[in-house]
Short mmCIF file of C-alpha atoms in Angstrom, two decimals:
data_model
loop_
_atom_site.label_atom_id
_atom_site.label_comp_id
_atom_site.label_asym_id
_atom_site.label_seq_id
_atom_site.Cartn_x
_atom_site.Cartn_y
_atom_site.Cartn_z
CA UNK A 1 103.30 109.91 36.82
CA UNK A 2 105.21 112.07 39.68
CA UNK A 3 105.64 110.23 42.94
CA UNK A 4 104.39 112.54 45.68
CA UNK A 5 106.92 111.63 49.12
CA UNK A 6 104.32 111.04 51.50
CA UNK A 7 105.92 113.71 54.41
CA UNK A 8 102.99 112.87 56.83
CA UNK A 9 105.44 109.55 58.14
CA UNK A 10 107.31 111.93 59.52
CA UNK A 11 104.39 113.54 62.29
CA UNK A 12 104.70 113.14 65.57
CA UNK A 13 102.55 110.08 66.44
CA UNK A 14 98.78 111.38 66.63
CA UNK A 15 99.26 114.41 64.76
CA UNK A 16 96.35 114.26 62.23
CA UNK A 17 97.13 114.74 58.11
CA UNK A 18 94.58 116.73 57.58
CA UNK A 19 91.85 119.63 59.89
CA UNK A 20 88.75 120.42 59.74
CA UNK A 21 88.13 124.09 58.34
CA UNK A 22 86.42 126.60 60.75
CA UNK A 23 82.73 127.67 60.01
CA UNK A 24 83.09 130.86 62.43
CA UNK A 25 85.66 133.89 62.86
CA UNK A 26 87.75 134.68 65.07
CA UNK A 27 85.80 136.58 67.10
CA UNK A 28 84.09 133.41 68.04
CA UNK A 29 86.95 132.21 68.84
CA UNK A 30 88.09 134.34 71.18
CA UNK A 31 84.41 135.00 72.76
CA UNK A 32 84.42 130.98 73.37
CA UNK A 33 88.22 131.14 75.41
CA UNK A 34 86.82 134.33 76.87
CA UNK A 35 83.47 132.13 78.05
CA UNK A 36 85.36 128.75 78.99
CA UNK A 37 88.38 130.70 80.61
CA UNK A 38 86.68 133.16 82.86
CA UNK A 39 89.06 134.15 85.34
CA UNK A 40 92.49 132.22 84.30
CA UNK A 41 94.92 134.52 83.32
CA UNK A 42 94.67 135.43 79.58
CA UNK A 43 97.67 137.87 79.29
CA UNK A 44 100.79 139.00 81.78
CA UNK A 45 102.74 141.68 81.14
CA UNK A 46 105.89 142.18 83.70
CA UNK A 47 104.06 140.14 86.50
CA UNK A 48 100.58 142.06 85.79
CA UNK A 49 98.00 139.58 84.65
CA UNK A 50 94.51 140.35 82.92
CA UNK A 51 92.16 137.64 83.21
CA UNK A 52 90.24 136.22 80.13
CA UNK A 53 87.19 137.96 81.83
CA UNK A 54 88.52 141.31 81.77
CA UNK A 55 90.21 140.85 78.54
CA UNK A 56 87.09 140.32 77.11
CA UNK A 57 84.92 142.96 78.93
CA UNK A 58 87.96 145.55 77.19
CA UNK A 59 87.80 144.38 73.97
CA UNK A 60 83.92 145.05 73.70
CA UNK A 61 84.52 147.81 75.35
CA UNK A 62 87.39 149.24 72.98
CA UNK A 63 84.67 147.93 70.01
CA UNK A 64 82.27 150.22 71.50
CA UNK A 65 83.94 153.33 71.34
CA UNK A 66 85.56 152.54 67.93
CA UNK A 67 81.87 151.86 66.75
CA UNK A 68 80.96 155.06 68.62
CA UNK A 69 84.09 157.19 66.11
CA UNK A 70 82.64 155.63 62.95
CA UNK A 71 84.27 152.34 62.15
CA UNK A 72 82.82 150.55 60.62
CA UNK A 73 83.01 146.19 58.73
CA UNK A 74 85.60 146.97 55.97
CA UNK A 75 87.56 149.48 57.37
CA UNK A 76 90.83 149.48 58.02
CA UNK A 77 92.36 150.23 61.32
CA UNK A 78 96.22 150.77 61.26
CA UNK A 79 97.94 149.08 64.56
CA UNK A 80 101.56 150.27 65.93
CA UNK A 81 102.03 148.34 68.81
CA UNK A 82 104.59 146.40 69.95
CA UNK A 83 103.91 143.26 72.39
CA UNK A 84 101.70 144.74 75.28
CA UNK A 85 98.00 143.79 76.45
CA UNK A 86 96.90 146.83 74.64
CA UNK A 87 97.89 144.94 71.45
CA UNK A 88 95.71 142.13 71.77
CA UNK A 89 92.64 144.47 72.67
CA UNK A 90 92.78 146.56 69.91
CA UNK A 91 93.08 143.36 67.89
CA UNK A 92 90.07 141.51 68.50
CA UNK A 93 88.22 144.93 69.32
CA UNK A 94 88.83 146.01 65.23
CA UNK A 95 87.67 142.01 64.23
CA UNK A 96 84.85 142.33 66.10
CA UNK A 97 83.47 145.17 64.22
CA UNK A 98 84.20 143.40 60.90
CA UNK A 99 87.19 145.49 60.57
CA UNK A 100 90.48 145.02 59.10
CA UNK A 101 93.26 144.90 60.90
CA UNK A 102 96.72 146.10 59.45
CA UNK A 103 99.79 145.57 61.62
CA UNK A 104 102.80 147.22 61.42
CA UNK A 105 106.55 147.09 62.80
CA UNK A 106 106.55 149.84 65.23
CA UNK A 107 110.35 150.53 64.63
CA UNK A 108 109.64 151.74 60.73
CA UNK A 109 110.63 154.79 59.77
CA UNK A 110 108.28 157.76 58.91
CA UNK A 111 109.06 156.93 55.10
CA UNK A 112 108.48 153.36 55.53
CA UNK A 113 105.16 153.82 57.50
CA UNK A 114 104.13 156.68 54.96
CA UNK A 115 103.98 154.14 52.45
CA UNK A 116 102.09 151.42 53.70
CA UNK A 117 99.30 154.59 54.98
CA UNK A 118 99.22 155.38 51.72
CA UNK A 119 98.63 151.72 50.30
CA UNK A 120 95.80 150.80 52.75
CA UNK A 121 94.34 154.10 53.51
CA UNK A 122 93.93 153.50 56.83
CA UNK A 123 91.73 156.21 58.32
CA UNK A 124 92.40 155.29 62.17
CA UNK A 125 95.80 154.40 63.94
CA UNK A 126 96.46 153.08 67.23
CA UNK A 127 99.68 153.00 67.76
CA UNK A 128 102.74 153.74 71.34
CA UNK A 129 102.66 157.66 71.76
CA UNK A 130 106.54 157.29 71.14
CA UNK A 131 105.78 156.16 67.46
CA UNK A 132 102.10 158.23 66.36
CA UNK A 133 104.43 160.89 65.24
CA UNK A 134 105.73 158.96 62.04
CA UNK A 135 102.39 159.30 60.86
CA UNK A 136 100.82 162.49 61.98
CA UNK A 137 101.15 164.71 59.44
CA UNK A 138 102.24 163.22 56.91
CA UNK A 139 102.10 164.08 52.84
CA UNK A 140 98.84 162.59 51.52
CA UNK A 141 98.16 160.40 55.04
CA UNK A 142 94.72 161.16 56.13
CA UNK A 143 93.55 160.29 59.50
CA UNK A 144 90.19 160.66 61.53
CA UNK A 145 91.38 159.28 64.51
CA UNK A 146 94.67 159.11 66.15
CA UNK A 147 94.94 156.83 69.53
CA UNK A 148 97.69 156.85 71.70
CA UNK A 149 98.59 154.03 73.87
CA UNK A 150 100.79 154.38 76.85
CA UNK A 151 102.63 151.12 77.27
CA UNK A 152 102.92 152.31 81.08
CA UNK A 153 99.29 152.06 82.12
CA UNK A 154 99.57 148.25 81.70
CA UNK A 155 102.81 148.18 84.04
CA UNK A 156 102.37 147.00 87.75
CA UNK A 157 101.91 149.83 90.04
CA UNK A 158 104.71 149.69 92.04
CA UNK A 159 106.89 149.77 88.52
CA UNK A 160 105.29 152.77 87.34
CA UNK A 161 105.87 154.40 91.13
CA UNK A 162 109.71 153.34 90.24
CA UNK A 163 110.01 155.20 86.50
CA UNK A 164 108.84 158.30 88.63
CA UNK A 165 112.20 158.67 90.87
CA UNK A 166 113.98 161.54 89.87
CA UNK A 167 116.75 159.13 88.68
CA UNK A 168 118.43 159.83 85.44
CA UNK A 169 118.71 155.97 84.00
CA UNK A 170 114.78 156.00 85.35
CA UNK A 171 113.73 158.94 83.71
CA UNK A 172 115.49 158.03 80.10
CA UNK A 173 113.94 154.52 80.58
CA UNK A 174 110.00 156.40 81.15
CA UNK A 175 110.90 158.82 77.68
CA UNK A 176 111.36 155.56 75.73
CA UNK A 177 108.14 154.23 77.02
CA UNK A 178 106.34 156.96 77.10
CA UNK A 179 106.00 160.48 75.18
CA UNK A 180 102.54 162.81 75.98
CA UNK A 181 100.55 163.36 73.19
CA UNK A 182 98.29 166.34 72.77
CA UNK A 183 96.74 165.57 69.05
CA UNK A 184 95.65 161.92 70.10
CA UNK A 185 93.18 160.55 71.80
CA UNK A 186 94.15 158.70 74.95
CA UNK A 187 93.79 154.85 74.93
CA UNK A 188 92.17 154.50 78.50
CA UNK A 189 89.40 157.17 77.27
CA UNK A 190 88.02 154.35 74.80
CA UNK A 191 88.22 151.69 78.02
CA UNK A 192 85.38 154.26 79.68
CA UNK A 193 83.21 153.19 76.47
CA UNK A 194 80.21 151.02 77.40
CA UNK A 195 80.79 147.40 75.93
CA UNK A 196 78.95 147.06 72.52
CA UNK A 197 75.93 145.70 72.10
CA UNK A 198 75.98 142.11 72.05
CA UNK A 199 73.45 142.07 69.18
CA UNK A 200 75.75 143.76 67.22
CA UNK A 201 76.86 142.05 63.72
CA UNK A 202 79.80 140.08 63.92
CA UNK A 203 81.80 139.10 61.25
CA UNK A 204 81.76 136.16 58.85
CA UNK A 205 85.23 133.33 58.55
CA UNK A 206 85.18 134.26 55.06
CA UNK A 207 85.53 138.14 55.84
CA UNK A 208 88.85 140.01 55.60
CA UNK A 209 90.57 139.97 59.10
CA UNK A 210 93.91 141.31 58.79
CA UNK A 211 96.59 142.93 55.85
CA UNK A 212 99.91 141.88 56.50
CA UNK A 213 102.56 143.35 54.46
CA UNK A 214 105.77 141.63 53.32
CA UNK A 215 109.26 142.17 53.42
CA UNK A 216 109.67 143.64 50.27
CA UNK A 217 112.65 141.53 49.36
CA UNK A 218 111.92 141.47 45.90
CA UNK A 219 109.81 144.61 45.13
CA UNK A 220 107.72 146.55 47.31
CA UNK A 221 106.19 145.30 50.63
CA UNK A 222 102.70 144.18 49.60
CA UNK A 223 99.10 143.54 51.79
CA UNK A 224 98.62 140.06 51.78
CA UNK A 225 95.14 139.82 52.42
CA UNK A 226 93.75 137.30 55.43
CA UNK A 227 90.35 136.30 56.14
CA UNK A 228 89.49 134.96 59.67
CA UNK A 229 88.76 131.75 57.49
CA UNK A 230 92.80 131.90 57.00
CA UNK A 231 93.88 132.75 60.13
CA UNK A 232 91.61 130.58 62.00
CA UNK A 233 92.80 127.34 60.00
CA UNK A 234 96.38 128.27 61.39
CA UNK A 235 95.42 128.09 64.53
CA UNK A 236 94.32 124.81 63.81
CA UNK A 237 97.20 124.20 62.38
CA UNK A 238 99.22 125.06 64.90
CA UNK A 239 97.09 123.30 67.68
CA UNK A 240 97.39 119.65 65.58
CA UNK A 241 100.59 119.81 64.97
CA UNK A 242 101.22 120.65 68.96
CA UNK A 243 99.90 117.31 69.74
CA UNK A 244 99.17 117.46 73.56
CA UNK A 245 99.29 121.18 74.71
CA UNK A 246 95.88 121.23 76.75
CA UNK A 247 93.50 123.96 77.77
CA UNK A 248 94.39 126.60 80.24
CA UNK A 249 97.21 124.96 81.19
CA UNK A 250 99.79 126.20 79.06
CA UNK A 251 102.02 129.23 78.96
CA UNK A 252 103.20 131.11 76.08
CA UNK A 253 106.17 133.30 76.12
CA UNK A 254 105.46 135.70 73.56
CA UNK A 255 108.94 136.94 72.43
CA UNK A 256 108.08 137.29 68.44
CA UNK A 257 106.11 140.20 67.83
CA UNK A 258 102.79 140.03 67.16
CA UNK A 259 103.00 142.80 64.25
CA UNK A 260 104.62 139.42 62.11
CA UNK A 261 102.73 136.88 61.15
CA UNK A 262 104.57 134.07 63.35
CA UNK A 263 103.96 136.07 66.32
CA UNK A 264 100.31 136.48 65.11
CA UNK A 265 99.63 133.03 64.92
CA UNK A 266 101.57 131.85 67.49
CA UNK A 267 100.08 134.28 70.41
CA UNK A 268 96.96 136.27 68.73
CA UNK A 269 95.14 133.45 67.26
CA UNK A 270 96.79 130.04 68.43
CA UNK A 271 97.52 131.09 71.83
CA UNK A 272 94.04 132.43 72.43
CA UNK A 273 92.47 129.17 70.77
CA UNK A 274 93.97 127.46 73.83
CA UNK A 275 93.09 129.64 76.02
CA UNK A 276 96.72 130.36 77.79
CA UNK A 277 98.75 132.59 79.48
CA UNK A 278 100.13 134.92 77.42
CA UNK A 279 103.24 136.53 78.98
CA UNK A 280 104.08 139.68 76.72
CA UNK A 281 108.17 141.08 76.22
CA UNK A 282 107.46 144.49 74.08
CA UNK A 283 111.34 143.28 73.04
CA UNK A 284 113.28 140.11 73.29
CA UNK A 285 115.43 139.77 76.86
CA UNK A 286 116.68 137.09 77.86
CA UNK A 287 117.33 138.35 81.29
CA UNK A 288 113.77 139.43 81.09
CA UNK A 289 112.72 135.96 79.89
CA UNK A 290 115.05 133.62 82.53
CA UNK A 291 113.45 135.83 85.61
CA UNK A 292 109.87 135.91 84.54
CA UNK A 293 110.57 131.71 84.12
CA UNK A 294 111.28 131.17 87.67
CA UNK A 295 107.69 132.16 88.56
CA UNK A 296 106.04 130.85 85.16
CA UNK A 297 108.24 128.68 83.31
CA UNK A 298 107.04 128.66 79.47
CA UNK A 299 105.48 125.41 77.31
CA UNK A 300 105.17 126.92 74.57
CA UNK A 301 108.29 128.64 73.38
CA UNK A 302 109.01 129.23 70.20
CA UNK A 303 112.05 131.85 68.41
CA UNK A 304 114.56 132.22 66.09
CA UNK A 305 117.80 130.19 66.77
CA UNK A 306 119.88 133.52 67.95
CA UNK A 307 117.25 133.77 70.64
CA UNK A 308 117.20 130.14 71.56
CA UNK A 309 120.66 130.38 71.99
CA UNK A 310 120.73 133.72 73.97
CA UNK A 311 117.83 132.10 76.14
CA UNK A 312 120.03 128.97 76.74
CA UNK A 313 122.93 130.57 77.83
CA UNK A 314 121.47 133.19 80.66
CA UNK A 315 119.27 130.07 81.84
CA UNK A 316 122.26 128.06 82.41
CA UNK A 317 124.16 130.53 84.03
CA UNK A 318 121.40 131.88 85.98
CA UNK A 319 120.30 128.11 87.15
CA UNK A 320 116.98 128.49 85.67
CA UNK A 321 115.14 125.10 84.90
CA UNK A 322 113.54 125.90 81.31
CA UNK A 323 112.29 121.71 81.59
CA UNK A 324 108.77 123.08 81.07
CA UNK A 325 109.41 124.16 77.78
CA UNK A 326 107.89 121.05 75.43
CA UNK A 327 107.02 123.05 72.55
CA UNK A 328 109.74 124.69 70.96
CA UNK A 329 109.86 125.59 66.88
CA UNK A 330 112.48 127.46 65.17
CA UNK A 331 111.68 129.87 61.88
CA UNK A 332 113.56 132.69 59.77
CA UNK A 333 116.60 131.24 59.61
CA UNK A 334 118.65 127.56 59.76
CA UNK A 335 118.56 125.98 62.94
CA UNK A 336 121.63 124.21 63.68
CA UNK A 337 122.60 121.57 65.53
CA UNK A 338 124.65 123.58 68.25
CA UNK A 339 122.03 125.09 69.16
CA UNK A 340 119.50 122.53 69.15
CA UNK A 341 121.92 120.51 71.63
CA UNK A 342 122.55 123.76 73.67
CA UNK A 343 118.55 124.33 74.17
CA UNK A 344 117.18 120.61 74.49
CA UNK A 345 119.58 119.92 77.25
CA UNK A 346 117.80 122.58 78.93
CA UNK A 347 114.45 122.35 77.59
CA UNK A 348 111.28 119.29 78.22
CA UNK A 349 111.19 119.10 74.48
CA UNK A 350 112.37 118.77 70.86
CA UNK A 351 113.58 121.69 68.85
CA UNK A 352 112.21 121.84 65.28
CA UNK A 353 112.44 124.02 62.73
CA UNK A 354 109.15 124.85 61.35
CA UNK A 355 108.09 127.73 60.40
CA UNK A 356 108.97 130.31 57.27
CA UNK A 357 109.04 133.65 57.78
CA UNK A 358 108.57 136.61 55.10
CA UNK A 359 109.97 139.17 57.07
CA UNK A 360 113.26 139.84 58.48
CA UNK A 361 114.05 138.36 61.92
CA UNK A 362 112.58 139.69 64.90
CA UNK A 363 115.81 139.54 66.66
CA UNK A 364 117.21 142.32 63.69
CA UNK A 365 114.10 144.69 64.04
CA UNK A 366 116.48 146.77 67.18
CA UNK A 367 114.58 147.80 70.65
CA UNK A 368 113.14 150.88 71.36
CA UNK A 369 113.07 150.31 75.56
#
């Protein structure tokens, strides 16, 4: 007889062994912190916020028009987004028509996005208007619908007043965020959509939610294949094993990207279950990060240990109290104990390493601002 170690003496005191599986999908999920939440802020996005009203007054609005160009529960709608309230729309605007999500890395190459098109057949993309043209056009990639998102819209108005001076650092910075589109169809046009019917079919938690392709370290990338039942239960996970973190009270600094699946959980799924504040980097900054967390220090920050370290060192020599920070887990890499003594003598909490990643770190993927 093998002795199993019994690993659960090591939980945090009041962390439970075992949760109880969800009955509904995620779309109940997020309607319920889109009821409960009302007009806390649901997403921020370089000091813009969105309320969870609004948020979810765009994503059945989004749902509407998608419904209105044919998709329909089972297809598959092809996201190329990087962290930006546009993101999480489109998200729960695909799940609530039973649709499939597929996520993918913004920064790919044409050849790299060409093959996942041509795995999942995708038949409508939203993706930056920087990136659409990696796809458009390409050998054997058939699209109905291309949508172009303009990361700018979502930028406070006084910043997008700024990108417009005839400055040449300004005007290189505006071409990396932004590049017209005339094959596309503009992302605010589907905000003009009515909001769907509220009558309208949902899906099931044992329905397929999302593909989200590996690595490929040893053979192709393949679609791993998540139902809302899956996704869901990592929320769960997520919200037992953060013993503690309450209601619409925390903040999440969302510097993993959302198009991996620890930056899915973390911020799509878990973050939403709480109903937080979401505050969105498109790309990891830690001068970005230390002067948003003067106004809104994070609780919930979680990385890769080259971040926590980066974050740790601007914050000190910035004088930035990061004390609010009491959830902090580590993935893709070994944490060590440097850098855990660096950040906790900063931070309100423990780091931990935690979480496994199947994808290469965020930190490696480059930046396209």
């Amino acid at each position: 007889m093998i002795d199993v170690p019994d690993w659960t003496r090591h939980y945090q005191p009041g962390v439970p062994a075992e949760i109880v599986l969800p009955t509904q999908s995620l779309v109940s999920m997020c309607e319920q912190a889109v009821s409960e939440a009302g007009d806390a802020v649901a997403l921020q996005f370089f000091g813009r916020t969105t309320s969870y009203k609004s948020l979810g007054e765009q994503i059945n609005r989004v749902a509407e028009a998608l419904r209105q160009r044919g998709v329909e529960p089972g297809d598959r709608v092809a996201l190329i987004l990087p962290n930006c309230p546009q993101h999480v729309v489109a998200f729960y605007a695909v799940l609530r028509l039973g649709a499939i999500v597929v996520e993918h890395n913004p920064l790919y190459t044409a050849h790299e996005l060409r093959e996942q098109f041509l795995d999942h057949r995708a038949r409508v993309v939203i993706g930056m208007d920087t990136q659409l043209h990696k796809v458009v056009g390409q050998p054997g990639v058939q699209l109905d619908h291309v949508i172009a998102v303009n990361l700018l819209d979502e930028f406070p108005k006084v910043t997008r007043l700024a990108l417009q001076l005839p400055v040449k650092k300004l005007r290189e910075t505006r071409e990396r965020l932004h590049q017209p589109v005339s094959y596309a169809t503009q992302w605010r046009e589907l905000l003009k959509a009515p909001q769907i019917d509220r009558a309208h079919p949902r899906p099931t938690v044992d329905d397929l939610a999302v593909i989200q392709y590996t690595s490929g370290t040893t053979g192709r990338p393949k679609g791993a294949m998540l139902t809302h039942l899956n996704l869901y239960a990592n929320a769960l996970q997520g919200e037992a094993w953060m013993h503690g973190a309450k209601y619409r009270e925390e903040t999440f600094y969302a510097v993993l990207p959302m198009f991996h699946a620890f930056g899915m959980t973390l911020y799509l799924t878990y973050g939403i279950r709480k109903q937080a504040r979401l505050v969105l980097f498109p790309t990891f900054d830690a001068e970005m990060v230390v002067k948003a967390a003067k106004k809104h220090p994070p609780t919930v920050y979680c990385a890769v240990p080259p971040i926590y370290r980066k974050t740790a060192e601007v914050a000190r020599e910035r004088g930035v109290d990061l004390s609010a920070a009491k959830y902090c887990i580590s993935g893709a890499m070994a944490l060590t104990d440097d850098i855990v003594d660096e950040w906790e003598s900063l931070s309100g909490g423990l780091l931990v390493e935690g979480y496994g990643m199947t994808e290469s770190s965020p930190v490696a993927l480059g930046n396209p601002f």
